[in-house]
mmCIF file of C-alpha atoms and ligand atoms in Angstrom:
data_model
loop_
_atom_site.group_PDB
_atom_site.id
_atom_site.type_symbol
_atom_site.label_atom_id
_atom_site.label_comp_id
_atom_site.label_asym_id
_atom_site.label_seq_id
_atom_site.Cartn_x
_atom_site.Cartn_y
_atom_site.Cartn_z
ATOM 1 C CA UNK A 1 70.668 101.475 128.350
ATOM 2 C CA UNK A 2 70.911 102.408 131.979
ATOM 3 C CA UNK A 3 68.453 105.214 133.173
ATOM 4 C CA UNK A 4 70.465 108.148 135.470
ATOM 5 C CA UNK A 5 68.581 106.861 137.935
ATOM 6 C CA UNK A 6 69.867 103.281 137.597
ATOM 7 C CA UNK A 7 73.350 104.627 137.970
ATOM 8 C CA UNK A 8 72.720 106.565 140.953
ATOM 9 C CA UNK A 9 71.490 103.634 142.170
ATOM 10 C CA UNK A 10 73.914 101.570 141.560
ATOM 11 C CA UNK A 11 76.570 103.988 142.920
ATOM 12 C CA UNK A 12 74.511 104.488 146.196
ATOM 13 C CA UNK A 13 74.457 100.553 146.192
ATOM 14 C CA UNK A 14 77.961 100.597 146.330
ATOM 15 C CA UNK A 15 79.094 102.771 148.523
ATOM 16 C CA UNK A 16 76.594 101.012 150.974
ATOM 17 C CA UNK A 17 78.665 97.740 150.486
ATOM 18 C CA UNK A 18 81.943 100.209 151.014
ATOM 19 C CA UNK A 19 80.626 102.079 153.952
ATOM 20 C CA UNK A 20 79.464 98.664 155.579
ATOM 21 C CA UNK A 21 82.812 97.565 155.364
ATOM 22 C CA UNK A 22 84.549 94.309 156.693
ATOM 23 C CA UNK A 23 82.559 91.485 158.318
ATOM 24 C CA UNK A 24 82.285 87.588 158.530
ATOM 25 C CA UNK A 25 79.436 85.575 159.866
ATOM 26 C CA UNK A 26 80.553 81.299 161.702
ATOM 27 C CA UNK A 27 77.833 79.024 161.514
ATOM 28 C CA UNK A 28 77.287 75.706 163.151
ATOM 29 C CA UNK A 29 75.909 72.537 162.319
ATOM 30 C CA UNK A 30 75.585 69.954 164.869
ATOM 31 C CA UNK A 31 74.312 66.957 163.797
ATOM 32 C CA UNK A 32 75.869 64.991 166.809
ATOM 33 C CA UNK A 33 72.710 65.347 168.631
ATOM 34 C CA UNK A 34 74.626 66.216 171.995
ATOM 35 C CA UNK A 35 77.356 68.092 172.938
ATOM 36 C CA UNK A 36 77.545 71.935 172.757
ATOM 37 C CA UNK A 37 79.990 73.989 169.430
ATOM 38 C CA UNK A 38 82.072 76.558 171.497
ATOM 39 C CA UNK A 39 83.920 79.072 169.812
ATOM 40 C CA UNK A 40 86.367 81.113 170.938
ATOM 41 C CA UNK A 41 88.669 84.564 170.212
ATOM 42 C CA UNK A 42 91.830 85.844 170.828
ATOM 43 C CA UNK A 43 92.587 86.526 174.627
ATOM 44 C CA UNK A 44 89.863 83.706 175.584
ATOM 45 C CA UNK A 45 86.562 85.795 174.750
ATOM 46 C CA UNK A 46 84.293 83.370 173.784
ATOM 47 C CA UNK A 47 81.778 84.151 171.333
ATOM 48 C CA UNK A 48 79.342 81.677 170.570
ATOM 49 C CA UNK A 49 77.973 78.451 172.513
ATOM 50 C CA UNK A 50 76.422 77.264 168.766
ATOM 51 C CA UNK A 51 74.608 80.636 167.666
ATOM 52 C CA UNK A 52 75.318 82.432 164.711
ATOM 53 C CA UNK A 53 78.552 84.977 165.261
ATOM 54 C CA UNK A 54 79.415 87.986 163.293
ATOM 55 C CA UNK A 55 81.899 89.954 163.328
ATOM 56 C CA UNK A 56 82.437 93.920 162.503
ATOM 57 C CA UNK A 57 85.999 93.583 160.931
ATOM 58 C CA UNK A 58 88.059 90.373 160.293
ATOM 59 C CA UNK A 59 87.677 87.676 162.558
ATOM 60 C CA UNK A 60 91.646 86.267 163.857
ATOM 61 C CA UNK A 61 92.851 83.517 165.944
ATOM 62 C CA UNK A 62 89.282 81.752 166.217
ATOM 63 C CA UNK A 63 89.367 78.114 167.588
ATOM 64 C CA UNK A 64 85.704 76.202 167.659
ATOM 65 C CA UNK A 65 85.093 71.973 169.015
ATOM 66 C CA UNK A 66 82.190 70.436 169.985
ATOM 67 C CA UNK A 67 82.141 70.347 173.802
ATOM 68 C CA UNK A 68 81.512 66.807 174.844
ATOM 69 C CA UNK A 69 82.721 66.872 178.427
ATOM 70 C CA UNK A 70 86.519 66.477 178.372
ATOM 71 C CA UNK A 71 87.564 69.252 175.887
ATOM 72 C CA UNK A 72 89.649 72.313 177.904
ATOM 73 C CA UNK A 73 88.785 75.839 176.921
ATOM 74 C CA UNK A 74 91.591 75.965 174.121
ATOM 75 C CA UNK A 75 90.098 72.421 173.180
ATOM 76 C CA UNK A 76 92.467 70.475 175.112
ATOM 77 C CA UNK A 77 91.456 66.790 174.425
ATOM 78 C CA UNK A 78 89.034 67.250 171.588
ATOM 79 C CA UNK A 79 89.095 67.782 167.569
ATOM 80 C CA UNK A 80 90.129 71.168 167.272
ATOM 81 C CA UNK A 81 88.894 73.462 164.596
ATOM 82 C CA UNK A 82 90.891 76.812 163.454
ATOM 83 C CA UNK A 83 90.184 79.676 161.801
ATOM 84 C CA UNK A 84 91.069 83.411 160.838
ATOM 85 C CA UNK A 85 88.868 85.168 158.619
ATOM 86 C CA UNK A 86 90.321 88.166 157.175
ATOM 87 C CA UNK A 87 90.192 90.697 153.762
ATOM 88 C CA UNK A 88 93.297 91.603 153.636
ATOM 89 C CA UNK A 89 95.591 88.980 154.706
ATOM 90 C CA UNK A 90 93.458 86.352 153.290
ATOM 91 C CA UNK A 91 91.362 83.452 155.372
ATOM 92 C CA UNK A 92 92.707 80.240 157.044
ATOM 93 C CA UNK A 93 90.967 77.751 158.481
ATOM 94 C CA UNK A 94 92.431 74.185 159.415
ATOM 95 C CA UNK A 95 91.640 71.000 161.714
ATOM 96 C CA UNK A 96 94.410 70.560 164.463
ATOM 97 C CA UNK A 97 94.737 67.176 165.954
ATOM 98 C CA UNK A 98 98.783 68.028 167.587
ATOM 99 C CA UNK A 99 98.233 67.249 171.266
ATOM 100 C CA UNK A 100 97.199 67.828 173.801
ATOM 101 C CA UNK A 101 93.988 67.891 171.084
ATOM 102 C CA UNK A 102 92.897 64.280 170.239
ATOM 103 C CA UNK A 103 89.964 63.141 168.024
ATOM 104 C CA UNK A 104 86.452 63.088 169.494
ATOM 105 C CA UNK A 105 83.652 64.122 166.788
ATOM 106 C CA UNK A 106 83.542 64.070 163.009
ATOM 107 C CA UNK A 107 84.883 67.861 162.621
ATOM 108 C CA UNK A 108 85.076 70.216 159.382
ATOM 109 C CA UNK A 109 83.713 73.429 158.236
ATOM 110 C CA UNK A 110 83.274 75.003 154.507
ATOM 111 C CA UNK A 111 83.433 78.611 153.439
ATOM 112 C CA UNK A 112 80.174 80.114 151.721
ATOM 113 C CA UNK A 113 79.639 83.494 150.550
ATOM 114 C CA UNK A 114 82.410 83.062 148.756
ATOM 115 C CA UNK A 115 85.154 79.812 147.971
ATOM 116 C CA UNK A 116 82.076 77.846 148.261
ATOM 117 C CA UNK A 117 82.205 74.416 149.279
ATOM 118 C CA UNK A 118 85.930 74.195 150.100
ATOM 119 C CA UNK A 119 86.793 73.169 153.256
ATOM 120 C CA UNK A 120 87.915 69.870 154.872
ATOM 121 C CA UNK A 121 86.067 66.902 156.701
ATOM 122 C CA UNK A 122 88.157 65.069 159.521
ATOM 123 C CA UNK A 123 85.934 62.101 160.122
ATOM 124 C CA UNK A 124 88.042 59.427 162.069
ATOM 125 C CA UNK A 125 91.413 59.744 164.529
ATOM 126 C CA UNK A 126 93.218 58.519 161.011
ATOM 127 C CA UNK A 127 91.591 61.430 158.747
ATOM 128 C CA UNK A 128 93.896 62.402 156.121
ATOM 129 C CA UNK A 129 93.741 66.508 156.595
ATOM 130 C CA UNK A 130 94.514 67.701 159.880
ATOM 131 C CA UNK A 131 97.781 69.007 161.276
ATOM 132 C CA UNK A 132 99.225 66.233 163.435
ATOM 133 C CA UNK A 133 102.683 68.427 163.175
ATOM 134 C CA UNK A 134 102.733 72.132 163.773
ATOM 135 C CA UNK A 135 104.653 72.103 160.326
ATOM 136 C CA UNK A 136 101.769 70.718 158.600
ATOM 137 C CA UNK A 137 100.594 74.111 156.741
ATOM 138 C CA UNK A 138 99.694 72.193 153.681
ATOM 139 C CA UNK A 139 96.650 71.750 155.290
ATOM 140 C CA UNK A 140 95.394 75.227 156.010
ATOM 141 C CA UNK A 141 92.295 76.146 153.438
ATOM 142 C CA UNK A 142 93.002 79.168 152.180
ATOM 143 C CA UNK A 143 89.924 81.328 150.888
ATOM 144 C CA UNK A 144 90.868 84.978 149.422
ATOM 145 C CA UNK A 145 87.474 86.278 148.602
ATOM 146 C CA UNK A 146 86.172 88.924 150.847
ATOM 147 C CA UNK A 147 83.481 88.639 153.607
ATOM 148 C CA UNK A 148 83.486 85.359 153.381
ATOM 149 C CA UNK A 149 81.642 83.079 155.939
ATOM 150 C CA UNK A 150 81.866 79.904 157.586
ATOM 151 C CA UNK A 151 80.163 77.036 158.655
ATOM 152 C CA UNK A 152 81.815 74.289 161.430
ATOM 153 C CA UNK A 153 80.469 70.755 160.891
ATOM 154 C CA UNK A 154 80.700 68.239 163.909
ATOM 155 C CA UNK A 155 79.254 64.552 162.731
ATOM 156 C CA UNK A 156 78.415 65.895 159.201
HETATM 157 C C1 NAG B 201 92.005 66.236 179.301
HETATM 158 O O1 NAG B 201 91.605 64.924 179.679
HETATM 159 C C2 NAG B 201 92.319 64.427 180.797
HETATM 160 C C3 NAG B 201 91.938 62.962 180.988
HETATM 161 O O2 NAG B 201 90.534 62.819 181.023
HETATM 162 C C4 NAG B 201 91.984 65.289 182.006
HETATM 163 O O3 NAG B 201 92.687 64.851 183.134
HETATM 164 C C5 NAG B 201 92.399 66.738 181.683
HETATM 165 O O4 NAG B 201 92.001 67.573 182.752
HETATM 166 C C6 NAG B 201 91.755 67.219 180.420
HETATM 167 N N1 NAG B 201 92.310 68.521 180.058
HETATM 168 C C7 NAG B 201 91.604 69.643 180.124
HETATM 169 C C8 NAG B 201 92.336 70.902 179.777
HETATM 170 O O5 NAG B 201 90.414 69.686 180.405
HETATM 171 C C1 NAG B 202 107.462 67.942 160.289
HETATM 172 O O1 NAG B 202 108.179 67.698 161.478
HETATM 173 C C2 NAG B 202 108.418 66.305 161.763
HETATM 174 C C3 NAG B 202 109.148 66.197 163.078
HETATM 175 O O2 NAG B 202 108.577 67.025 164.060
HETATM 176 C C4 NAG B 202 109.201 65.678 160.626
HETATM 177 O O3 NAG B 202 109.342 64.285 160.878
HETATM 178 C C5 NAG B 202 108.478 65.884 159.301
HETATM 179 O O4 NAG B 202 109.270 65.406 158.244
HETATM 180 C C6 NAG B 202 108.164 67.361 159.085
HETATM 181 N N1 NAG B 202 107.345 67.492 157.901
HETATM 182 C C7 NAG B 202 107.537 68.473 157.018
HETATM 183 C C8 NAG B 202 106.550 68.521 155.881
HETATM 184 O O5 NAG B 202 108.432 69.296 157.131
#
């Protein structure tokens, strides 16, 4: 049986988690052994040049590649990974190969803290799972669980 002091606990515990409110964390493993993850917001702020990034509230409209030389800020020429990471709307995150991207590096990502494991792999210009077409949106990996994280994968 739970003590009063348990439950007040608990309940302080909570609203903690309430209080702390929304927040997502994008990870990067590069196992390339050259080239440089860049990931980038809305309105071209970049955020991250392969450290960890978290955001304080949902995290929209983020595109990530591994910069090899030839990729454009938007990833222009390179394997282009997307992602919005979001409570209430849900999270999205896809591969986008629809020019003027192209294939350079093995690209993916998988969502942990939640939906973990599910993501997608794009290992070769004929990989089965990234948009090609901007009609494509079978390919989106949808994730619903809150706070979840991510981690982007170049030659995984
Ligand atoms: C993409 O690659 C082409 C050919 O190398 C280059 O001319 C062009 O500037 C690149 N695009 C961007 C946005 O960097
Ligand atoms: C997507 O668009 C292309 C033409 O741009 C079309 O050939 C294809 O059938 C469409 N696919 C779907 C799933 O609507």
């Amino acid at each position: 049986m739970f003590s009063k002091v348990t439950i007040a606990l608990v309940a302080a515990a909570m609203a903690f988690v309430q209080v702390r409110g929304e927040s997502h964390t994008v990870t990067f493993t590069n196992d390339c052994g050259y080239g440089t993850p860049y990931l980038w917001g809305p309105d071209g702020v970049l955020l991250s040049t392969g450290s960890p990034y978290t955001s304080n509230g949902p995290a929209d409209g983020l595109i990530a590649y591994l910069q090899i030389g030839p990729c454009g800020n938007n990833g222009e020429n390179c394997t282009l990974v997307e992602a919005s990471l979001n409570n209430a709307g849900g999270s999205s995150a896809d591969i986008s190969l629809i020019p003027p991207h192209s294939f350079t590096v093995a690209s993916g990502f998988d969502y942990y803290n939640g939906c973990d494991g599910q993501g997608t792999d794009c290992t070769d210009n004929d990989c089965p799972d990234a948009f090609r077409e901007p009609n494509q949106t079978g390919f989106e990996v949808v994730c619903l669980a809150a706070n979840v994280d991510l981690n982007i994968k170049f030659c995984d």
